[in-house]
XYZ file of N, CA, C and O in Angstrom:
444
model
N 0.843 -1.172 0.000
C 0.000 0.000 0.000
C 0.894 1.242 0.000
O 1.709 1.494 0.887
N 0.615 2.139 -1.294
C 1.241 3.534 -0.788
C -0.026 4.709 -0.222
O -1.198 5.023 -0.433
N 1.501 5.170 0.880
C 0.722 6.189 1.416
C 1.308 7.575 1.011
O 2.442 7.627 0.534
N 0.759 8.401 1.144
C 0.783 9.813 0.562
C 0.260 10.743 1.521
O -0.960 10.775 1.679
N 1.170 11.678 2.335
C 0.317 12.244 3.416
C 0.042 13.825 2.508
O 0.454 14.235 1.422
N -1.156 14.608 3.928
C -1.594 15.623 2.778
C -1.115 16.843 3.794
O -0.173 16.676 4.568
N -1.991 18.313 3.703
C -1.657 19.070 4.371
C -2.349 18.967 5.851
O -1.896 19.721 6.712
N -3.167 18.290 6.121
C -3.492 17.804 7.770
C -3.338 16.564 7.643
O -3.758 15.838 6.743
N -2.331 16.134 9.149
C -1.326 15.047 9.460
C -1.765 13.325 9.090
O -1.414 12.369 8.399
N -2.925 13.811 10.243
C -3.892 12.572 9.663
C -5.314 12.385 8.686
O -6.419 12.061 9.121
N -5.031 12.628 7.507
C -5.693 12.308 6.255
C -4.803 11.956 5.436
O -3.966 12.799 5.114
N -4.756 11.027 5.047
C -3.913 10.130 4.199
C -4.899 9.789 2.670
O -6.086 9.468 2.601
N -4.137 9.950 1.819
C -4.054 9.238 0.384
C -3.986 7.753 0.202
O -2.983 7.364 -0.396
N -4.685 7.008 0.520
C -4.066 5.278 0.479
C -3.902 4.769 -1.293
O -4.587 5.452 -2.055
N -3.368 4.056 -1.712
C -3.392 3.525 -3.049
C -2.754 2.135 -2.743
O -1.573 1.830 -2.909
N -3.865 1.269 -2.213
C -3.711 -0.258 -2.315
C -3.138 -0.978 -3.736
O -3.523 -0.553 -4.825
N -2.149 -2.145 -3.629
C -2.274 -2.929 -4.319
C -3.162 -3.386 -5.043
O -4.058 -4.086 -4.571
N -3.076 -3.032 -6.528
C -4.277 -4.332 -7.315
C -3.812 -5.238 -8.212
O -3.154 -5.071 -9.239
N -4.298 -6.361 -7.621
C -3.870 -7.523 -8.785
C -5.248 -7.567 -9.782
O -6.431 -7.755 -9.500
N -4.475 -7.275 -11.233
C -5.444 -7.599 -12.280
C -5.085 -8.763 -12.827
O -4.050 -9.342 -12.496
N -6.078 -9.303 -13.897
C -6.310 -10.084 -14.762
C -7.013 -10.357 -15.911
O -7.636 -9.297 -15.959
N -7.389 -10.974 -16.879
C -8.779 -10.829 -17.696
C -9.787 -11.122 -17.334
O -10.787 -10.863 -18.004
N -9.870 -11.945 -15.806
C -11.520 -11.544 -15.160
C -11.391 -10.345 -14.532
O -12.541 -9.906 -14.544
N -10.831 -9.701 -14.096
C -11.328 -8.268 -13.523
C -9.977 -7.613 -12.265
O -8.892 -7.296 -12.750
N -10.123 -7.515 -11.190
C -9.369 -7.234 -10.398
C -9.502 -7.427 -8.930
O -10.660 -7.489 -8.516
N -8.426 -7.547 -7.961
C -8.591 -7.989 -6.642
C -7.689 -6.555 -5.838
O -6.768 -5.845 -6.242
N -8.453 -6.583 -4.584
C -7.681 -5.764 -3.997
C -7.930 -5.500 -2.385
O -9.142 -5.558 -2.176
N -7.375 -5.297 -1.483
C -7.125 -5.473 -0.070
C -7.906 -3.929 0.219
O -7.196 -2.923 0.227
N -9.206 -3.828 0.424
C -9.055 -2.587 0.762
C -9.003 -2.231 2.148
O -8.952 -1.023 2.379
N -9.005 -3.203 3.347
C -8.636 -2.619 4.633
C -7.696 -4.328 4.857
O -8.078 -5.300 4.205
N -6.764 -4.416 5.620
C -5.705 -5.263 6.270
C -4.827 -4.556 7.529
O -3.832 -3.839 7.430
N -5.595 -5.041 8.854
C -4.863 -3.990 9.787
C -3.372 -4.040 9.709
O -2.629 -3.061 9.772
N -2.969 -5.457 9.545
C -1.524 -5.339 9.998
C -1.011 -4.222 8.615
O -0.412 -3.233 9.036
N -1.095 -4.249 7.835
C -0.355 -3.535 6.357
C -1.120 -2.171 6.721
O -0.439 -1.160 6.894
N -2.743 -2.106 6.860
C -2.504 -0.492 7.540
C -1.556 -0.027 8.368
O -0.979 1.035 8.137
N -1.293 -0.790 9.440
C -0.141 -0.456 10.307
C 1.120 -0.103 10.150
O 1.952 0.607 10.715
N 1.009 -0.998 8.956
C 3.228 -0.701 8.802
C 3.055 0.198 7.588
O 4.066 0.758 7.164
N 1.658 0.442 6.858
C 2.156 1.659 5.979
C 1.786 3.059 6.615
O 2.489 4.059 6.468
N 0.599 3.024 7.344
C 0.479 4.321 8.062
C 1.215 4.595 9.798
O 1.462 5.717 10.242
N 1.415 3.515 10.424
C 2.020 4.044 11.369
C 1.018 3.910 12.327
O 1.418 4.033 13.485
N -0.557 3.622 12.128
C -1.495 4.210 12.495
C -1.784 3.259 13.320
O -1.816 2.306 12.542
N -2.094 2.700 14.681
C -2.728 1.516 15.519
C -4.322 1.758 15.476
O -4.645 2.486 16.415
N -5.544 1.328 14.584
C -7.026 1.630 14.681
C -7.571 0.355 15.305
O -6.887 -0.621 15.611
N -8.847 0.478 15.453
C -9.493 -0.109 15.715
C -10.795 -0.131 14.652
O -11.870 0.328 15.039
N -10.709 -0.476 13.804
C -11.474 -0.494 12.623
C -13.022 -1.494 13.126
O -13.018 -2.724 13.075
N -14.168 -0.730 13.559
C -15.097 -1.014 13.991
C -16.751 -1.425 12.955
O -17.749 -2.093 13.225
N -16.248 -0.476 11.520
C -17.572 -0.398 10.784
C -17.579 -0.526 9.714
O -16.643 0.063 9.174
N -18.351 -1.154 8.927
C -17.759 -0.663 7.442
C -19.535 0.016 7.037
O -20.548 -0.179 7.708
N -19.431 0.701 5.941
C -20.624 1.793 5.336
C -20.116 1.317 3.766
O -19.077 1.003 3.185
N -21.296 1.451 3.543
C -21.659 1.891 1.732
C -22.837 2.540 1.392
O -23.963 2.162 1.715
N -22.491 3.782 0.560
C -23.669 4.687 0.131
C -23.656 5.016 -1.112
O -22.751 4.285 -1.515
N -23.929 5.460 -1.798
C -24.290 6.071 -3.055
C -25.524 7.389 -3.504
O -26.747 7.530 -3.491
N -24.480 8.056 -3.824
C -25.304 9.231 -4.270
C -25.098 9.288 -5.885
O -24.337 8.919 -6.779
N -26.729 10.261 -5.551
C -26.200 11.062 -7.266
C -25.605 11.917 -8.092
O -24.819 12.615 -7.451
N -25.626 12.227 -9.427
C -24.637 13.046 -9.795
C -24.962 14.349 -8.913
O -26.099 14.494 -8.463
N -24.146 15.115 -8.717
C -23.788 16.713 -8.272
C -24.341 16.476 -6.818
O -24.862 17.382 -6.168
N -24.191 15.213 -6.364
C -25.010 15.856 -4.720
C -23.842 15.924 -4.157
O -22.879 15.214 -4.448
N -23.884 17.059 -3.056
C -22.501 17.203 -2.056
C -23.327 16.611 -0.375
O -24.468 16.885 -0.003
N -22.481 15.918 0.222
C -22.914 15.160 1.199
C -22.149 16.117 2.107
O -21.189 16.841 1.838
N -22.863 15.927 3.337
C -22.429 17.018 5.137
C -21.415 16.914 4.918
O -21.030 16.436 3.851
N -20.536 17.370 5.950
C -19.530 17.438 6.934
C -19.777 16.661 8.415
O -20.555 17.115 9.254
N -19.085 15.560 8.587
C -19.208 14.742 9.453
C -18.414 14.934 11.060
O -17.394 14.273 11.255
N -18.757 15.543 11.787
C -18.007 15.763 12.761
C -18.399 15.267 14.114
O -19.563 15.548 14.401
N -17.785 14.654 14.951
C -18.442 14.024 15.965
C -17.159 14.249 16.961
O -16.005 14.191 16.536
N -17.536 14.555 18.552
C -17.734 15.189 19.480
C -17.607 13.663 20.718
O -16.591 13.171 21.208
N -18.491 13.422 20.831
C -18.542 12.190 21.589
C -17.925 10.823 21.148
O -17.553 9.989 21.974
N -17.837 10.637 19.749
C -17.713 9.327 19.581
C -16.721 9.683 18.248
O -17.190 9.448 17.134
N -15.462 10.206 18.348
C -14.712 10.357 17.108
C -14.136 9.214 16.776
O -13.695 8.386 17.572
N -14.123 9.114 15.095
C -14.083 7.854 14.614
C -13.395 8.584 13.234
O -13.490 9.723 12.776
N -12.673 7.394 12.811
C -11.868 7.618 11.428
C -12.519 6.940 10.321
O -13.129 5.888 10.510
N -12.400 7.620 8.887
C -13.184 7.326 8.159
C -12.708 6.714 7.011
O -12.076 7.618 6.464
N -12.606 5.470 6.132
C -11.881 5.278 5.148
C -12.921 5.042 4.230
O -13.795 4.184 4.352
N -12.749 6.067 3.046
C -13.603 6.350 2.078
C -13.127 5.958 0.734
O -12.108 6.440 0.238
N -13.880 5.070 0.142
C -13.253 5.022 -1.532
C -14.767 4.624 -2.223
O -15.818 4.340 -1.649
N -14.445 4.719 -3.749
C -15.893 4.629 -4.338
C -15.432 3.654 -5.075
O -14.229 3.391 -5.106
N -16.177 3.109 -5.642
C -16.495 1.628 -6.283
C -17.547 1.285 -7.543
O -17.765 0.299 -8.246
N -18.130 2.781 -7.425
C -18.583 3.321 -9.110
C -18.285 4.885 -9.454
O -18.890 5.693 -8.749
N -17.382 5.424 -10.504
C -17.922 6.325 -11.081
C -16.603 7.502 -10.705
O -15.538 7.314 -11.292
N -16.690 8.531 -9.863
C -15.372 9.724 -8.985
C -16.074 10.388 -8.020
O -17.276 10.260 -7.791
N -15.405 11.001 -7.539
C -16.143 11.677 -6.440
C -14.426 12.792 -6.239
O -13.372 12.424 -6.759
N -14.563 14.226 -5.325
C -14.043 14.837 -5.052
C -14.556 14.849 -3.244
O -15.604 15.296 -2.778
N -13.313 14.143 -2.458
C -13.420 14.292 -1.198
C -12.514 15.311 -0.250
O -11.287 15.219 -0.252
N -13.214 16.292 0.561
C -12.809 17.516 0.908
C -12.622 16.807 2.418
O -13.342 15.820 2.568
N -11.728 17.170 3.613
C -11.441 16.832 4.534
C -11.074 18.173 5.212
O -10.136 18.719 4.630
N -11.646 19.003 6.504
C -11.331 19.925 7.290
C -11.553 19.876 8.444
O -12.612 19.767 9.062
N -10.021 19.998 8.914
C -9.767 19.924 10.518
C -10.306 21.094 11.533
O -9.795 22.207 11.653
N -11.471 20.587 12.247
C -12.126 21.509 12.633
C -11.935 21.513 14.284
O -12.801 22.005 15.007
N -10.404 20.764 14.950
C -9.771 20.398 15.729
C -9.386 21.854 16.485
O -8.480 22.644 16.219
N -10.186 21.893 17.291
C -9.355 23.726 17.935
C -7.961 23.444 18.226
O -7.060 24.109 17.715
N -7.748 22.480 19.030
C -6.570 22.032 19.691
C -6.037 21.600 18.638
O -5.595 20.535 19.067
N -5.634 21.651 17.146
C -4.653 20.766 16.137
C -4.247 21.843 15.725
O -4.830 22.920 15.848
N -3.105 21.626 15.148
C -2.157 22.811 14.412
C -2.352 23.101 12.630
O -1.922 23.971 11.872
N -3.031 22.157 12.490
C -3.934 22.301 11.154
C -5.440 22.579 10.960
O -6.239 22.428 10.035
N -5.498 23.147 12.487
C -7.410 23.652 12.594
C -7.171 25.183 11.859
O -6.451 26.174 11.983
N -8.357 24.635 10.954
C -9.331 25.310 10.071
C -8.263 25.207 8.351
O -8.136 26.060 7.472
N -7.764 24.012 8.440
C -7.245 24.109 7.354
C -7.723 22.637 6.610
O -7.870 21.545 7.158
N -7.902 22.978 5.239
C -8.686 22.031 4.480
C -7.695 20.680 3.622
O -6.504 20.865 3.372
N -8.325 19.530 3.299
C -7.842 19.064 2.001
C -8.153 18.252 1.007
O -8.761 17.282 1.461
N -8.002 18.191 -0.282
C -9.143 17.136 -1.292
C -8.417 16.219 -2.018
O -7.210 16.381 -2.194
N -9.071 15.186 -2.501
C -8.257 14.123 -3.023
C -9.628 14.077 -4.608
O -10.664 14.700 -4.379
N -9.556 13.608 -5.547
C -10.066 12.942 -6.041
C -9.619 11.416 -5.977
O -8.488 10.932 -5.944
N -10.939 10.782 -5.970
C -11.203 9.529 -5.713
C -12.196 8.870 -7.039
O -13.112 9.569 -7.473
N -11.961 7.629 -7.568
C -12.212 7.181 -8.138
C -12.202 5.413 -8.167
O -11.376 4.687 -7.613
N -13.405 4.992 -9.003
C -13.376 3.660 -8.943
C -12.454 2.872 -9.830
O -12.199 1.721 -9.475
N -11.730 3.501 -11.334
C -10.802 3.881 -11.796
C -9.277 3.619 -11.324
O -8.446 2.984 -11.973
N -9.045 4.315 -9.897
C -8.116 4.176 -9.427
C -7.545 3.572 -8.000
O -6.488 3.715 -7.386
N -8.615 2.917 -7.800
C -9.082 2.616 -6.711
C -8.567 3.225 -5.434
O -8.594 2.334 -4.585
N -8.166 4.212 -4.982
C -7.297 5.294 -3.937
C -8.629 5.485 -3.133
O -9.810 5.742 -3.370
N -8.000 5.283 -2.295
C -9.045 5.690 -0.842
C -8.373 6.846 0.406
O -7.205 6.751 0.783
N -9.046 7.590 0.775
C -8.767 8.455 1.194
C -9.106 8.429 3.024
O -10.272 8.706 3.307
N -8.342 8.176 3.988
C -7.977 8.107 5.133
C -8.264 9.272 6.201
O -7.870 9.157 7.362
Protein backbone atom coordinates (compact mmCIF):
# COMPACT_ATOMS: atom_id res chain seq x y z
CA UNK A 1 0.00 0.00 0.00
CA UNK A 2 1.24 3.53 -0.79
CA UNK A 3 0.72 6.19 1.42
CA UNK A 4 0.78 9.81 0.56
CA UNK A 5 0.32 12.24 3.42
CA UNK A 6 -1.59 15.62 2.78
CA UNK A 7 -1.66 19.07 4.37
CA UNK A 8 -3.49 17.80 7.77
CA UNK A 9 -1.33 15.05 9.46
CA UNK A 10 -3.89 12.57 9.66
CA UNK A 11 -5.69 12.31 6.25
CA UNK A 12 -3.91 10.13 4.20
CA UNK A 13 -4.05 9.24 0.38
CA UNK A 14 -4.07 5.28 0.48
CA UNK A 15 -3.39 3.53 -3.05
CA UNK A 16 -3.71 -0.26 -2.32
CA UNK A 17 -2.27 -2.93 -4.32
CA UNK A 18 -4.28 -4.33 -7.32
CA UNK A 19 -3.87 -7.52 -8.79
CA UNK A 20 -5.44 -7.60 -12.28
CA UNK A 21 -6.31 -10.08 -14.76
CA UNK A 22 -8.78 -10.83 -17.70
CA UNK A 23 -11.52 -11.54 -15.16
CA UNK A 24 -11.33 -8.27 -13.52
CA UNK A 25 -9.37 -7.23 -10.40
CA UNK A 26 -8.59 -7.99 -6.64
CA UNK A 27 -7.68 -5.76 -4.00
CA UNK A 28 -7.12 -5.47 -0.07
CA UNK A 29 -9.05 -2.59 0.76
CA UNK A 30 -8.64 -2.62 4.63
CA UNK A 31 -5.70 -5.26 6.27
CA UNK A 32 -4.86 -3.99 9.79
CA UNK A 33 -1.52 -5.34 10.00
CA UNK A 34 -0.36 -3.54 6.36
CA UNK A 35 -2.50 -0.49 7.54
CA UNK A 36 -0.14 -0.46 10.31
CA UNK A 37 3.23 -0.70 8.80
CA UNK A 38 2.16 1.66 5.98
CA UNK A 39 0.48 4.32 8.06
CA UNK A 40 2.02 4.04 11.37
CA UNK A 41 -1.49 4.21 12.49
CA UNK A 42 -2.73 1.52 15.52
CA UNK A 43 -7.03 1.63 14.68
CA UNK A 44 -9.49 -0.11 15.72
CA UNK A 45 -11.47 -0.49 12.62
CA UNK A 46 -15.10 -1.01 13.99
CA UNK A 47 -17.57 -0.40 10.78
CA UNK A 48 -17.76 -0.66 7.44
CA UNK A 49 -20.62 1.79 5.34
CA UNK A 50 -21.66 1.89 1.73
CA UNK A 51 -23.67 4.69 0.13
CA UNK A 52 -24.29 6.07 -3.06
CA UNK A 53 -25.30 9.23 -4.27
CA UNK A 54 -26.20 11.06 -7.27
CA UNK A 55 -24.64 13.05 -9.79
CA UNK A 56 -23.79 16.71 -8.27
CA UNK A 57 -25.01 15.86 -4.72
CA UNK A 58 -22.50 17.20 -2.06
CA UNK A 59 -22.91 15.16 1.20
CA UNK A 60 -22.43 17.02 5.14
CA UNK A 61 -19.53 17.44 6.93
CA UNK A 62 -19.21 14.74 9.45
CA UNK A 63 -18.01 15.76 12.76
CA UNK A 64 -18.44 14.02 15.97
CA UNK A 65 -17.73 15.19 19.48
CA UNK A 66 -18.54 12.19 21.59
CA UNK A 67 -17.71 9.33 19.58
CA UNK A 68 -14.71 10.36 17.11
CA UNK A 69 -14.08 7.85 14.61
CA UNK A 70 -11.87 7.62 11.43
CA UNK A 71 -13.18 7.33 8.16
CA UNK A 72 -11.88 5.28 5.15
CA UNK A 73 -13.60 6.35 2.08
CA UNK A 74 -13.25 5.02 -1.53
CA UNK A 75 -15.89 4.63 -4.34
CA UNK A 76 -16.49 1.63 -6.28
CA UNK A 77 -18.58 3.32 -9.11
CA UNK A 78 -17.92 6.32 -11.08
CA UNK A 79 -15.37 9.72 -8.98
CA UNK A 80 -16.14 11.68 -6.44
CA UNK A 81 -14.04 14.84 -5.05
CA UNK A 82 -13.42 14.29 -1.20
CA UNK A 83 -12.81 17.52 0.91
CA UNK A 84 -11.44 16.83 4.53
CA UNK A 85 -11.33 19.93 7.29
CA UNK A 86 -9.77 19.92 10.52
CA UNK A 87 -12.13 21.51 12.63
CA UNK A 88 -9.77 20.40 15.73
CA UNK A 89 -9.36 23.73 17.94
CA UNK A 90 -6.57 22.03 19.69
CA UNK A 91 -4.65 20.77 16.14
CA UNK A 92 -2.16 22.81 14.41
CA UNK A 93 -3.93 22.30 11.15
CA UNK A 94 -7.41 23.65 12.59
CA UNK A 95 -9.33 25.31 10.07
CA UNK A 96 -7.24 24.11 7.35
CA UNK A 97 -8.69 22.03 4.48
CA UNK A 98 -7.84 19.06 2.00
CA UNK A 99 -9.14 17.14 -1.29
CA UNK A 100 -8.26 14.12 -3.02
CA UNK A 101 -10.07 12.94 -6.04
CA UNK A 102 -11.20 9.53 -5.71
CA UNK A 103 -12.21 7.18 -8.14
CA UNK A 104 -13.38 3.66 -8.94
CA UNK A 105 -10.80 3.88 -11.80
CA UNK A 106 -8.12 4.18 -9.43
CA UNK A 107 -9.08 2.62 -6.71
CA UNK A 108 -7.30 5.29 -3.94
CA UNK A 109 -9.04 5.69 -0.84
CA UNK A 110 -8.77 8.46 1.19
CA UNK A 111 -7.98 8.11 5.13
Amino acid sequence: MKVERSAIAEVLLLEPKVFSDARGFFLESYNKRAFRQATGLEVEFVQDNHSRSSKNVVRGLHYQLRQPQGKLVRVTAGEIWDVAVDLRRSSKSFGRWTAATLSAESHRMLW
